[in-house]
PDB file of C-alpha atoms in Angstrom:
ATOM      1  CA  MET B   1      -8.144  -5.182  -0.282  1.00  0.00           C
ATOM      2  CA  GLY B   2     -11.369  -4.983   1.673  1.00  0.00           C
ATOM      3  CA  ALA B   3      -9.769  -2.705   4.274  1.00  0.00           C
ATOM      4  CA  ARG B   4     -10.113   0.124   1.785  1.00  0.00           C
ATOM      5  CA  HIS B   5     -13.833   0.119   2.542  1.00  0.00           C
ATOM      6  CA  SER B   6     -13.621  -0.136   6.348  1.00  0.00           C
ATOM      7  CA  PRO B   7     -16.505   1.560   8.197  1.00  0.00           C
ATOM      8  CA  ALA B   8     -14.113   4.179   9.597  1.00  0.00           C
ATOM      9  CA  LYS B   9     -12.810   5.093   6.129  1.00  0.00           C
ATOM     10  CA  THR B  10     -16.311   5.139   4.632  1.00  0.00           C
ATOM     11  CA  ALA B  11     -17.572   7.464   7.369  1.00  0.00           C
ATOM     12  CA  LEU B  12     -14.596   9.805   6.937  1.00  0.00           C
ATOM     13  CA  ARG B  13     -15.060   9.852   3.146  1.00  0.00           C
ATOM     14  CA  ASP B  14     -18.737  10.783   3.576  1.00  0.00           C
ATOM     15  CA  GLN B  15     -17.814  13.547   6.016  1.00  0.00           C
ATOM     16  CA  VAL B  16     -15.177  15.108   3.707  1.00  0.00           C
ATOM     17  CA  ARG B  17     -17.373  14.848   0.598  1.00  0.00           C
ATOM     18  CA  ALA B  18     -20.225  16.593   2.411  1.00  0.00           C
ATOM     19  CA  ALA B  19     -17.893  19.381   3.554  1.00  0.00           C
ATOM     20  CA  ARG B  20     -16.595  19.822  -0.003  1.00  0.00           C
ATOM     21  CA  ARG B  21     -20.128  20.151  -1.383  1.00  0.00           C
ATOM     22  CA  ARG B  22     -20.823  22.937   1.138  1.00  0.00           C
ATOM     23  CA  ARG B  23     -17.676  24.893   0.213  1.00  0.00           C
ATOM     24  CA  PRO B  24     -18.536  28.264  -1.420  1.00  0.00           C
ATOM     25  CA  LEU B  25     -17.680  28.482  -5.118  1.00  0.00           C
ATOM     26  CA  GLY B  26     -15.642  31.631  -4.523  1.00  0.00           C
ATOM     27  CA  ALA B  27     -13.466  29.842  -1.978  1.00  0.00           C
ATOM     28  CA  ALA B  28     -12.918  26.919  -4.370  1.00  0.00           C
ATOM     29  CA  ALA B  29     -11.888  29.313  -7.160  1.00  0.00           C
ATOM     30  CA  GLN B  30      -9.480  31.151  -4.854  1.00  0.00           C
ATOM     31  CA  PHE B  31      -7.961  27.806  -3.823  1.00  0.00           C
ATOM     32  CA  ALA B  32      -7.244  26.897  -7.458  1.00  0.00           C
ATOM     33  CA  THR B  33      -5.388  30.183  -7.958  1.00  0.00           C
ATOM     34  CA  ASP B  34      -3.474  29.967  -4.690  1.00  0.00           C
ATOM     35  CA  VAL B  35      -2.457  26.292  -4.968  1.00  0.00           C
ATOM     36  CA  ALA B  36      -1.041  26.872  -8.451  1.00  0.00           C
ATOM     37  CA  GLY B  37       1.227  29.570  -7.023  1.00  0.00           C
ATOM     38  CA  VAL B  38       2.236  27.430  -4.035  1.00  0.00           C
ATOM     39  CA  ALA B  39       3.053  24.437  -6.245  1.00  0.00           C
ATOM     40  CA  LEU B  40       5.148  26.423  -8.728  1.00  0.00           C
ATOM     41  CA  ALA B  41       7.157  27.951  -5.861  1.00  0.00           C
ATOM     42  CA  TRP B  42       7.863  24.536  -4.263  1.00  0.00           C
ATOM     43  CA  ALA B  43      11.444  23.488  -5.038  1.00  0.00           C
ATOM     44  CA  PRO B  44      10.652  19.893  -6.197  1.00  0.00           C
ATOM     45  CA  VAL B  45       8.130  21.269  -8.706  1.00  0.00           C
ATOM     46  CA  ARG B  46      10.298  24.229  -9.688  1.00  0.00           C
ATOM     47  CA  ASP B  47      13.223  21.886 -10.437  1.00  0.00           C
ATOM     48  CA  ALA B  48      11.156  19.112 -12.062  1.00  0.00           C
ATOM     49  CA  ALA B  49      11.287  18.242 -15.749  1.00  0.00           C
ATOM     50  CA  THR B  50       8.262  15.928 -15.509  1.00  0.00           C
ATOM     51  CA  VAL B  51       5.327  16.260 -13.093  1.00  0.00           C
ATOM     52  CA  ALA B  52       2.687  13.559 -12.675  1.00  0.00           C
ATOM     53  CA  ALA B  53      -0.595  15.245 -11.760  1.00  0.00           C
ATOM     54  CA  TYR B  54      -4.346  14.775 -12.332  1.00  0.00           C
ATOM     55  CA  VAL B  55      -7.460  16.612 -13.512  1.00  0.00           C
ATOM     56  CA  SER B  56      -9.753  17.601 -10.641  1.00  0.00           C
ATOM     57  CA  VAL B  57     -13.479  16.989 -11.082  1.00  0.00           C
ATOM     58  CA  GLY B  58     -16.577  18.084  -9.202  1.00  0.00           C
ATOM     59  CA  SER B  59     -15.912  19.413  -5.702  1.00  0.00           C
ATOM     60  CA  GLU B  60     -12.249  18.287  -5.628  1.00  0.00           C
ATOM     61  CA  PRO B  61      -9.621  20.973  -4.950  1.00  0.00           C
ATOM     62  CA  GLY B  62      -9.129  22.548  -8.368  1.00  0.00           C
ATOM     63  CA  THR B  63      -6.044  21.651 -10.410  1.00  0.00           C
ATOM     64  CA  GLY B  64      -6.935  23.195 -13.791  1.00  0.00           C
ATOM     65  CA  LEU B  65      -4.945  26.404 -13.289  1.00  0.00           C
ATOM     66  CA  LEU B  66      -2.088  24.388 -11.792  1.00  0.00           C
ATOM     67  CA  LEU B  67      -1.859  22.089 -14.829  1.00  0.00           C
ATOM     68  CA  ASP B  68      -1.731  25.035 -17.221  1.00  0.00           C
ATOM     69  CA  ALA B  69       0.819  26.846 -15.031  1.00  0.00           C
ATOM     70  CA  LEU B  70       3.042  23.741 -15.092  1.00  0.00           C
ATOM     71  CA  VAL B  71       2.879  23.573 -18.892  1.00  0.00           C
ATOM     72  CA  ALA B  72       3.536  27.329 -19.145  1.00  0.00           C
ATOM     73  CA  ALA B  73       6.610  26.819 -16.938  1.00  0.00           C
ATOM     74  CA  GLY B  74       7.956  24.292 -19.457  1.00  0.00           C
ATOM     75  CA  LYS B  75       7.169  21.144 -17.489  1.00  0.00           C
ATOM     76  CA  ARG B  76       6.186  17.856 -19.094  1.00  0.00           C
ATOM     77  CA  VAL B  77       2.914  16.965 -17.355  1.00  0.00           C
ATOM     78  CA  VAL B  78       1.613  13.392 -17.374  1.00  0.00           C
ATOM     79  CA  LEU B  79      -1.937  12.608 -16.303  1.00  0.00           C
ATOM     80  CA  PRO B  80      -3.593   9.324 -15.333  1.00  0.00           C
ATOM     81  CA  VAL B  81      -5.821   7.217 -17.571  1.00  0.00           C
ATOM     82  CA  VAL B  82      -7.930   4.733 -15.565  1.00  0.00           C
ATOM     83  CA  LEU B  83      -7.684   1.198 -16.940  1.00  0.00           C
ATOM     84  CA  PRO B  84     -10.474  -1.416 -16.709  1.00  0.00           C
ATOM     85  CA  ASP B  85      -8.674  -3.105 -13.767  1.00  0.00           C
ATOM     86  CA  LEU B  86      -8.492   0.312 -11.996  1.00  0.00           C
ATOM     87  CA  ASP B  87      -4.743   0.534 -12.466  1.00  0.00           C
ATOM     88  CA  LEU B  88      -3.402   3.723 -14.064  1.00  0.00           C
ATOM     89  CA  ASP B  89      -1.853   4.307 -17.466  1.00  0.00           C
ATOM     90  CA  TRP B  90      -0.466   7.782 -18.254  1.00  0.00           C
ATOM     91  CA  ALA B  91      -0.520  10.290 -21.124  1.00  0.00           C
ATOM     92  CA  VAL B  92       0.930  13.773 -21.690  1.00  0.00           C
ATOM     93  CA  TYR B  93      -1.210  16.858 -20.991  1.00  0.00           C
ATOM     94  CA  ASP B  94      -1.140  19.384 -23.839  1.00  0.00           C
ATOM     95  CA  GLY B  95      -3.665  21.893 -22.521  1.00  0.00           C
ATOM     96  CA  PRO B  96      -7.436  21.751 -21.852  1.00  0.00           C
ATOM     97  CA  GLY B  97      -8.138  20.859 -25.488  1.00  0.00           C
ATOM     98  CA  SER B  98      -6.206  17.597 -25.081  1.00  0.00           C
ATOM     99  CA  LEU B  99      -8.710  16.245 -22.513  1.00  0.00           C
ATOM    100  CA  ALA B 100     -11.638  13.966 -23.300  1.00  0.00           C
ATOM    101  CA  PRO B 101     -14.516  12.683 -21.123  1.00  0.00           C
ATOM    102  CA  ALA B 102     -13.811   9.251 -19.624  1.00  0.00           C
ATOM    103  CA  THR B 103     -15.404   6.765 -17.232  1.00  0.00           C
ATOM    104  CA  ARG B 104     -16.499   7.779 -13.712  1.00  0.00           C
ATOM    105  CA  GLY B 105     -17.038  11.389 -14.816  1.00  0.00           C
ATOM    106  CA  LEU B 106     -13.301  11.927 -15.248  1.00  0.00           C
ATOM    107  CA  LEU B 107     -11.390  13.885 -17.875  1.00  0.00           C
ATOM    108  CA  GLU B 108      -8.359  12.144 -19.362  1.00  0.00           C
ATOM    109  CA  PRO B 109      -5.714  13.102 -21.923  1.00  0.00           C
ATOM    110  CA  ALA B 110      -6.578  11.796 -25.376  1.00  0.00           C
ATOM    111  CA  GLY B 111      -2.968  11.401 -26.555  1.00  0.00           C
ATOM    112  CA  PRO B 112      -0.809   8.281 -26.848  1.00  0.00           C
ATOM    113  CA  ARG B 113      -0.617   6.051 -23.791  1.00  0.00           C
ATOM    114  CA  LEU B 114       2.780   5.903 -22.092  1.00  0.00           C
ATOM    115  CA  GLY B 115       2.276   2.716 -20.045  1.00  0.00           C
ATOM    116  CA  ARG B 116       1.775   2.003 -16.350  1.00  0.00           C
ATOM    117  CA  GLU B 117       5.448   2.582 -15.561  1.00  0.00           C
ATOM    118  CA  ALA B 118       5.372   6.189 -16.817  1.00  0.00           C
ATOM    119  CA  ILE B 119       4.672   7.458 -13.287  1.00  0.00           C
ATOM    120  CA  ALA B 120       8.240   6.387 -12.467  1.00  0.00           C
ATOM    121  CA  THR B 121       9.574   9.034 -14.922  1.00  0.00           C
ATOM    122  CA  ALA B 122       8.086  11.888 -12.881  1.00  0.00           C
ATOM    123  CA  ASP B 123      10.337  14.059 -10.712  1.00  0.00           C
ATOM    124  CA  VAL B 124       7.396  14.890  -8.448  1.00  0.00           C
ATOM    125  CA  VAL B 125       3.949  13.262  -8.154  1.00  0.00           C
ATOM    126  CA  LEU B 126       0.759  15.150  -7.233  1.00  0.00           C
ATOM    127  CA  VAL B 127      -2.136  12.898  -6.247  1.00  0.00           C
ATOM    128  CA  PRO B 128      -5.805  13.393  -5.357  1.00  0.00           C
ATOM    129  CA  GLY B 129      -7.303  12.496  -2.020  1.00  0.00           C
ATOM    130  CA  LEU B 130      -9.993  13.297   0.505  1.00  0.00           C
ATOM    131  CA  GLY B 131      -7.668  13.763   3.444  1.00  0.00           C
ATOM    132  CA  VAL B 132      -4.335  12.822   4.941  1.00  0.00           C
ATOM    133  CA  SER B 133      -3.078  12.030   8.432  1.00  0.00           C
ATOM    134  CA  CYS B 134      -0.062  13.697  10.027  1.00  0.00           C
ATOM    135  CA  SER B 135       1.896  10.505   9.264  1.00  0.00           C
ATOM    136  CA  GLY B 136       1.038  10.533   5.542  1.00  0.00           C
ATOM    137  CA  ALA B 137      -1.838   8.031   5.437  1.00  0.00           C
ATOM    138  CA  ARG B 138      -3.901   9.218   2.437  1.00  0.00           C
ATOM    139  CA  LEU B 139      -7.671   8.816   2.263  1.00  0.00           C
ATOM    140  CA  GLY B 140      -8.490   8.044  -1.376  1.00  0.00           C
ATOM    141  CA  GLN B 141     -11.833   7.737  -3.133  1.00  0.00           C
ATOM    142  CA  GLY B 142     -11.925   3.992  -2.482  1.00  0.00           C
ATOM    143  CA  GLY B 143     -11.160   2.653  -5.952  1.00  0.00           C
ATOM    144  CA  GLY B 144      -7.551   1.792  -5.145  1.00  0.00           C
ATOM    145  CA  CYS B 145      -6.098   3.249  -8.371  1.00  0.00           C
ATOM    146  CA  TYR B 146      -3.256   5.004  -6.585  1.00  0.00           C
ATOM    147  CA  ASP B 147      -2.631   2.035  -4.272  1.00  0.00           C
ATOM    148  CA  ARG B 148      -1.702   0.230  -7.492  1.00  0.00           C
ATOM    149  CA  ALA B 149       0.251   3.081  -9.092  1.00  0.00           C
ATOM    150  CA  LEU B 150       2.238   4.621  -6.232  1.00  0.00           C
ATOM    151  CA  PRO B 151       4.453   1.565  -5.552  1.00  0.00           C
ATOM    152  CA  ARG B 152       6.022   2.288  -8.991  1.00  0.00           C
ATOM    153  CA  VAL B 153       7.274   5.703  -7.825  1.00  0.00           C
ATOM    154  CA  PRO B 154      11.015   5.485  -7.093  1.00  0.00           C
ATOM    155  CA  ALA B 155      12.070   5.951  -3.467  1.00  0.00           C
ATOM    156  CA  GLY B 156      12.948   9.576  -2.822  1.00  0.00           C
ATOM    157  CA  THR B 157      10.547  11.045  -5.396  1.00  0.00           C
ATOM    158  CA  PRO B 158       8.330  13.604  -3.600  1.00  0.00           C
ATOM    159  CA  VAL B 159       4.645  12.595  -3.544  1.00  0.00           C
ATOM    160  CA  ALA B 160       2.133  15.254  -2.459  1.00  0.00           C
ATOM    161  CA  VAL B 161      -1.629  14.969  -1.985  1.00  0.00           C
ATOM    162  CA  VAL B 162      -3.584  18.092  -3.038  1.00  0.00           C
ATOM    163  CA  LEU B 163      -6.082  19.067  -0.341  1.00  0.00           C
ATOM    164  CA  PHE B 164      -7.996  21.922   1.206  1.00  0.00           C
ATOM    165  CA  ASP B 165      -6.209  23.124   4.358  1.00  0.00           C
ATOM    166  CA  ASP B 166      -8.778  21.631   6.756  1.00  0.00           C
ATOM    167  CA  GLU B 167      -8.340  18.144   5.215  1.00  0.00           C
ATOM    168  CA  VAL B 168      -4.775  17.773   6.543  1.00  0.00           C
ATOM    169  CA  GLY B 169      -4.229  16.000   9.866  1.00  0.00           C
ATOM    170  CA  LEU B 170      -7.388  13.887   9.739  1.00  0.00           C
ATOM    171  CA  PRO B 171      -7.561  10.567  11.625  1.00  0.00           C
ATOM    172  CA  VAL B 172      -7.161   8.435   8.484  1.00  0.00           C
ATOM    173  CA  PRO B 173      -7.039   4.709   9.332  1.00  0.00           C
ATOM    174  CA  ALA B 174      -3.889   3.207   7.810  1.00  0.00           C
ATOM    175  CA  ASP B 175      -3.722  -0.315   6.395  1.00  0.00           C
ATOM    176  CA  ALA B 176      -0.578  -2.325   5.737  1.00  0.00           C
ATOM    177  CA  HIS B 177      -0.952  -2.003   1.938  1.00  0.00           C
ATOM    178  CA  ASP B 178      -1.472   1.767   1.979  1.00  0.00           C
ATOM    179  CA  VAL B 179       1.302   3.785   0.343  1.00  0.00           C
ATOM    180  CA  ARG B 180       1.951   6.859   2.443  1.00  0.00           C
ATOM    181  CA  VAL B 181       2.582  10.277   0.918  1.00  0.00           C
ATOM    182  CA  GLY B 182       5.322  12.634   2.026  1.00  0.00           C
ATOM    183  CA  PHE B 183       3.599  15.999   1.628  1.00  0.00           C
ATOM    184  CA  ALA B 184       0.269  17.790   1.632  1.00  0.00           C
ATOM    185  CA  LEU B 185      -0.063  20.538  -0.988  1.00  0.00           C
ATOM    186  CA  THR B 186      -2.630  23.154   0.060  1.00  0.00           C
ATOM    187  CA  ALA B 187      -3.392  26.776  -0.742  1.00  0.00           C
ATOM    188  CA  GLY B 188      -1.579  27.654   2.486  1.00  0.00           C
ATOM    189  CA  GLY B 189       1.675  25.906   1.613  1.00  0.00           C
ATOM    190  CA  VAL B 190       3.404  22.539   1.345  1.00  0.00           C
ATOM    191  CA  LEU B 191       3.354  20.566   4.588  1.00  0.00           C
ATOM    192  CA  PRO B 192       5.864  17.732   5.158  1.00  0.00           C
ATOM    193  CA  LEU B 193       4.212  14.674   6.712  1.00  0.00           C
ATOM    194  CA  SER B 194       6.159  12.533   9.157  1.00  0.00           C
ATOM    195  CA  GLN B 195       6.739   9.084   7.706  1.00  0.00           C
ATOM    196  CA  PRO B 196       6.730   6.124  10.104  1.00  0.00           C
ATOM    197  CA  PRO B 197       9.753   3.828   9.775  1.00  0.00           C
ATOM    198  CA  VAL B 198       9.421   1.286   6.976  1.00  0.00           C
ATOM    199  CA  THR B 199       9.292  -2.303   8.175  1.00  0.00           C
ATOM    200  CA  ARG B 200       9.938  -5.120   5.726  1.00  0.00           C
TER     201      ARG B 200
END
């Protein structure tokens, strides 16, 4: 598990976080509008009954408009609830009023918990990240929450990391335990990421 905090990953995380802090507020607001439109036009989202997503915080690419657009489109949206062991439980999103402050400065749905396996009920999964390589290696925040949760996603379910356009194609070091993602969702579109062959 220590590979998550390799010097190369730590340096890349610092670099991306610094770039996000420098991003103009107007550009961040425009991203939130644009990415909501891109996501709703993407066939896996358009056809989905249930979407697993997350609430952006701080300088992360904004998902607030996207979450509300999904609900308005009749989707069931499930959001993560961070457990003490850093695994993820899930609960349904019923609009901004259903969110409550949680640990680590996060906002989480206050409704009934659905269990760790609820991510497996999603038809498409949208995850946070700081960057992604062309082969789908995702750079997370370092807590490992999604390393625990993503193995529960059934094979074939589209998983997309939500990023600013310039965070796609970064040299993310990949470890054996990392779960790769299939797509990058940006304001400019949905980019398929080439998956290396799975070796067992």
